[in-house]
Coordinates of C-alpha atoms in Angstrom, one line a residue:
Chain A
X1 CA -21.0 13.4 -7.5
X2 CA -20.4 17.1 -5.6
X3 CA -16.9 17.7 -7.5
X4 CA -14.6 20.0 -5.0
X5 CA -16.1 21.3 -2.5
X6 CA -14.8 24.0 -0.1
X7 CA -15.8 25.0 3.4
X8 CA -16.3 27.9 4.7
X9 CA -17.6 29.8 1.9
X10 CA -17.1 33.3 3.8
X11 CA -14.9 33.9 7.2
X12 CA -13.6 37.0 8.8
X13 CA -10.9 36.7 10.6
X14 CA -9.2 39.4 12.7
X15 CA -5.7 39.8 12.2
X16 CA -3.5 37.6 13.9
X17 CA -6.4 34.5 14.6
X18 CA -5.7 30.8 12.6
X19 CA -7.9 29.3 10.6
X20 CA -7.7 26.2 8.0
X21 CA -9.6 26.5 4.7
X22 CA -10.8 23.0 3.5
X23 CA -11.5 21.0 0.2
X24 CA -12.3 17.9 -0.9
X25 CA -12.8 16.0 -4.1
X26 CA -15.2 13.1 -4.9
X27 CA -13.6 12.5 -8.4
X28 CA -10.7 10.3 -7.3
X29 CA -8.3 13.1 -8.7
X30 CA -4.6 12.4 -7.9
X31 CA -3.7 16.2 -7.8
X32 CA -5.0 19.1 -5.5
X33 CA -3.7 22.8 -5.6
X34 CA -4.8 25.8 -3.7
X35 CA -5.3 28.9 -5.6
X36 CA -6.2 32.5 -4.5
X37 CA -7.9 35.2 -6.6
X38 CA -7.0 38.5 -5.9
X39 CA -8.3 41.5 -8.6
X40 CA -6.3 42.3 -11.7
X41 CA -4.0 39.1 -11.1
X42 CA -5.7 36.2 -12.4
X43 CA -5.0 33.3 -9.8
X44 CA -1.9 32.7 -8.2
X45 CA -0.8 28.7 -6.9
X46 CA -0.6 29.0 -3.4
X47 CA 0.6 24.8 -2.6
X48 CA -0.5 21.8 -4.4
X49 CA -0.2 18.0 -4.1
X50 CA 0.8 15.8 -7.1
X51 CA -0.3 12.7 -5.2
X52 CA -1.0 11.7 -1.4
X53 CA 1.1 12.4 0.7
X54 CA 3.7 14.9 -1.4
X55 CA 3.0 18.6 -1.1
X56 CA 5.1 22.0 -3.3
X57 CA 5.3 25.1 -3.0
X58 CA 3.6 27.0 -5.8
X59 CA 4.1 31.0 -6.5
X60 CA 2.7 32.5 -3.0
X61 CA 3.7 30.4 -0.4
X62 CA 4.6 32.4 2.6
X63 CA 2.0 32.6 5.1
X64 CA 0.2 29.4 4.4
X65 CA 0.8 25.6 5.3
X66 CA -0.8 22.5 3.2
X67 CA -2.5 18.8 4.4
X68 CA -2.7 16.2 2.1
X69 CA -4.9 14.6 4.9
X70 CA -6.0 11.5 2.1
X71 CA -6.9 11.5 -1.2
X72 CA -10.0 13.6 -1.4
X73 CA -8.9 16.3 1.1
X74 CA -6.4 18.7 0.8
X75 CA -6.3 21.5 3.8
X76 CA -5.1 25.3 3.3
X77 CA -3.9 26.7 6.6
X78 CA -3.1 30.0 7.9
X79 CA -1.5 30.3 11.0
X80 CA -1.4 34.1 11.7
X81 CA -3.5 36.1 8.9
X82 CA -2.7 39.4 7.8
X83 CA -4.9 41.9 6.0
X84 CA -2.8 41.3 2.7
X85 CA -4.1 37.6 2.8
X86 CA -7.9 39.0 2.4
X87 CA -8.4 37.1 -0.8
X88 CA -11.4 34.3 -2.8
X89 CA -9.8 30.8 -2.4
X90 CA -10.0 28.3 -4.8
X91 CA -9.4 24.7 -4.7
X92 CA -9.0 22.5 -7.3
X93 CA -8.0 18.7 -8.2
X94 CA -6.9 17.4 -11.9
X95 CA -7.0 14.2 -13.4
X96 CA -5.5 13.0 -16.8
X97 CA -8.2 13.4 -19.9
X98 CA -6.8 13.5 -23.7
X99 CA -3.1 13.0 -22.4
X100 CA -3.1 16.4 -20.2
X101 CA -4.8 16.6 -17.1
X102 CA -7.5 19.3 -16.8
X103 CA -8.2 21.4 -13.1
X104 CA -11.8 21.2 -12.1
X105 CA -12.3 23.3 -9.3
X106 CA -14.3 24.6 -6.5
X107 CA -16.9 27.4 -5.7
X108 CA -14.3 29.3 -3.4
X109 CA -13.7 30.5 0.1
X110 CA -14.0 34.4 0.5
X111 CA -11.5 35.8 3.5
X112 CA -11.8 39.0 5.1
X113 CA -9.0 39.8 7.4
X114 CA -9.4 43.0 9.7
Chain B
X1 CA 9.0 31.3 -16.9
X2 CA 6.1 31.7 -18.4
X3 CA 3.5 34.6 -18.9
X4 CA 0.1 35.3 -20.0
X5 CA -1.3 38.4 -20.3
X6 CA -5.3 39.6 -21.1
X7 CA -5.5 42.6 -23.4
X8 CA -8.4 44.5 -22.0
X9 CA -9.8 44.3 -18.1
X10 CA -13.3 44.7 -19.0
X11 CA -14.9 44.2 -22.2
X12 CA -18.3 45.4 -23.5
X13 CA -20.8 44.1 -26.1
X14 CA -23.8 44.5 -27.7
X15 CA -26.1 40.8 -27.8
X16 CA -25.8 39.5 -30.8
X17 CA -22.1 40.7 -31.3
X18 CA -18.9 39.2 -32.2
X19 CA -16.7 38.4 -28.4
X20 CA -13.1 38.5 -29.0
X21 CA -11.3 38.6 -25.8
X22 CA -7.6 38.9 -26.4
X23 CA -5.0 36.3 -24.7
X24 CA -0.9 36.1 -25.5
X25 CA 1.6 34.0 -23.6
X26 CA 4.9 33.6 -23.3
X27 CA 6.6 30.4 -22.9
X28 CA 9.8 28.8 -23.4
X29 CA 8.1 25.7 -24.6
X30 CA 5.6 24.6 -26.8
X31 CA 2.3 25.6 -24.1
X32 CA -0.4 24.1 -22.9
X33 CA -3.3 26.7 -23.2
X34 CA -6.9 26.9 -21.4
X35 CA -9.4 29.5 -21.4
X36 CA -11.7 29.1 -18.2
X37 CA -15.0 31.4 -17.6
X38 CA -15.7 32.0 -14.2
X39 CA -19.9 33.3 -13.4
X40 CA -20.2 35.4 -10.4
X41 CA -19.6 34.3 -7.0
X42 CA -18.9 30.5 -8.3
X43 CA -15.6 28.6 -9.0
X44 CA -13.7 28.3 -12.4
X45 CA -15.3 26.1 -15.2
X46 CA -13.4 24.9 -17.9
X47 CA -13.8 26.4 -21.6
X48 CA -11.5 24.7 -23.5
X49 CA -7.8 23.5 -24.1
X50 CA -4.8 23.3 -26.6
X51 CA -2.9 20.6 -26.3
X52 CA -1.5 19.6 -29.2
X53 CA -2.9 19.2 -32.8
X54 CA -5.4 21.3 -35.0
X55 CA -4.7 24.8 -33.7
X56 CA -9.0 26.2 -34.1
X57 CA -10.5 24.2 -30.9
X58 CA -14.3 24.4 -30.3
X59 CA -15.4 25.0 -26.7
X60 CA -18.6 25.4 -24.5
X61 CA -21.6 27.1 -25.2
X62 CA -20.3 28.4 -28.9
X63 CA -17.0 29.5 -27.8
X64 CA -13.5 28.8 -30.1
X65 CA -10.3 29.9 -29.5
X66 CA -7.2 29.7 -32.5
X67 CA -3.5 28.8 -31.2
X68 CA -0.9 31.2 -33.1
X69 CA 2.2 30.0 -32.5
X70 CA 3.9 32.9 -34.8
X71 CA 2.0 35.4 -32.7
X72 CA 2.1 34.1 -29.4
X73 CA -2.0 34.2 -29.1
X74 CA -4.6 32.1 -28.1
X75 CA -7.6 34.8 -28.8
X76 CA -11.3 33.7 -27.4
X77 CA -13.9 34.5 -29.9
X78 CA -17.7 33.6 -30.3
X79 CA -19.9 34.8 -32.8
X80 CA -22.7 36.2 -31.3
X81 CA -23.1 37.2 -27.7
X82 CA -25.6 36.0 -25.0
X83 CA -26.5 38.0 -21.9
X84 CA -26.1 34.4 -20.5
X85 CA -22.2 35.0 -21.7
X86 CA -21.7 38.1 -19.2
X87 CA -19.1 37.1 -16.7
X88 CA -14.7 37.2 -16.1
X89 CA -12.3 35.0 -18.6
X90 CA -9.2 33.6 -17.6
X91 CA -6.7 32.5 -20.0
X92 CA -3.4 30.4 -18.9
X93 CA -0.8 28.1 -19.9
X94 CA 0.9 25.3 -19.2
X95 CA 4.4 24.1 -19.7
X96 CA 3.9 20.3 -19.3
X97 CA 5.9 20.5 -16.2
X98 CA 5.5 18.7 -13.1
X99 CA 2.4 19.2 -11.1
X100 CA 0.8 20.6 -14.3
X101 CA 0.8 24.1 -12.4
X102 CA -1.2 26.7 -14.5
X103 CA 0.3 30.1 -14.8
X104 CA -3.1 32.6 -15.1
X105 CA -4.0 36.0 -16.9
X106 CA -5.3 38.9 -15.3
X107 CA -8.9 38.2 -16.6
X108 CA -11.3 40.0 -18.7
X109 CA -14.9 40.6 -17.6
X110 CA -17.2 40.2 -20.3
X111 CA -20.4 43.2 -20.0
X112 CA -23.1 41.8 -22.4
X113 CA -26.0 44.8 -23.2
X114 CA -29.0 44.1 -24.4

């Protein structure tokens, strides 16, 4: 049982190129949400997926599109990155425990945009 | 909306010392609150939660936090630090709403010295 896992774990990217972050889960967890870390700010929801096949916007949307390819993987794509999108990604997936659900989440994926 | 904010970016401690890392919210409903530690270089790992019920809940590794409504506060404590303890603290809540979306804190980073 790996959890979430996240590939890459480090990328630099110059600005301008596409790349797609990607997770999966081997909890059979219903929900996925991408997260990124940035210092001072805690983390910020980037997209999540309540379920297969439904994806929302979180707080920071803009720049970044969202696959909810099946049930274990959930995709985090940027299509033109820009130096303010130089952040740690995290990925995570919840299921129900004690009536709430509780995140569980992933080591991360470090961006550098140039 | 809802808020949380971390009293204190960076903490320092002497082993053997009481932690109290400092966590208030705001919310418009009754929260949801989680305290998460996160060691360097890895992913978030789950403390503990408030849900509902006795307000003094017992985490991981000797670590409580207390729920005051009346002041808004959900303050991590342990009674004696670890160097093993040394690393950043996220509190955040949760409004119950759809997608169970967590709303973070800044973070504290704990410095245990020996």
């Amino acid at each position: 049982n790996a959890g979430v896992t996240q590939t890459p774990k480090f990328q630099v990217l110059k600005t301008g190129q596409s790349m797609t972050l990607q997770c999966a889960q081997d909890m059979n967890h219903n929900s996925m949400y991408w997260y990124r870390q940035d210092p001072g700010m805690g983390l910020r929801l980037i997209y999540y997926s309540a379920s297969e096949g439904t994806t929302d916007k979180g707080e920071v949307p803009n720049g970044y599109n969202v696959s909810r390819l099946n049930k274990r993987e959930f995709s985090l794509r940027l299509e033109s990155a820009a130096p303010s999108q130089t952040s740690v990604y995290f990925c995570a997936s919840s299921v129900l425990s004690g009536g709430w659900e509780t995140q569980y989440f992933g080591p991360g994926t470090r961006l550098l945009v140039l | 909306a809802q808020s949380v904010t971390q009293l204190g970016s960076h903490v320092s401690v002497s082993e053997g010392a009481l932690v109290l890392l400092r966590c208030n919210y705001s919310s418009s409903v009754p929260p949801y609150l989680f305290w998460y530690v996160q060691y360097p270089n890895q992913g978030l790992q789950l403390l503990l939660k408030y849900t509902t019920g006795a307000t003094l809940v017992k985490g991981i590794n000797g670590f409580e936090a207390e729920f005051k409504k009346s002041e808004t506060s959900f303050h991590l404590t342990k009674p004696s630090a670890h160097m093993s303890d040394a690393a950043e603290y996220f509190c955040a809540v949760s409004d119950g709403n759809a997608g169970n979306m967590l709303t973070f804190g800044g973070g504290t980073r704990l410095m245990v010295k020996p």
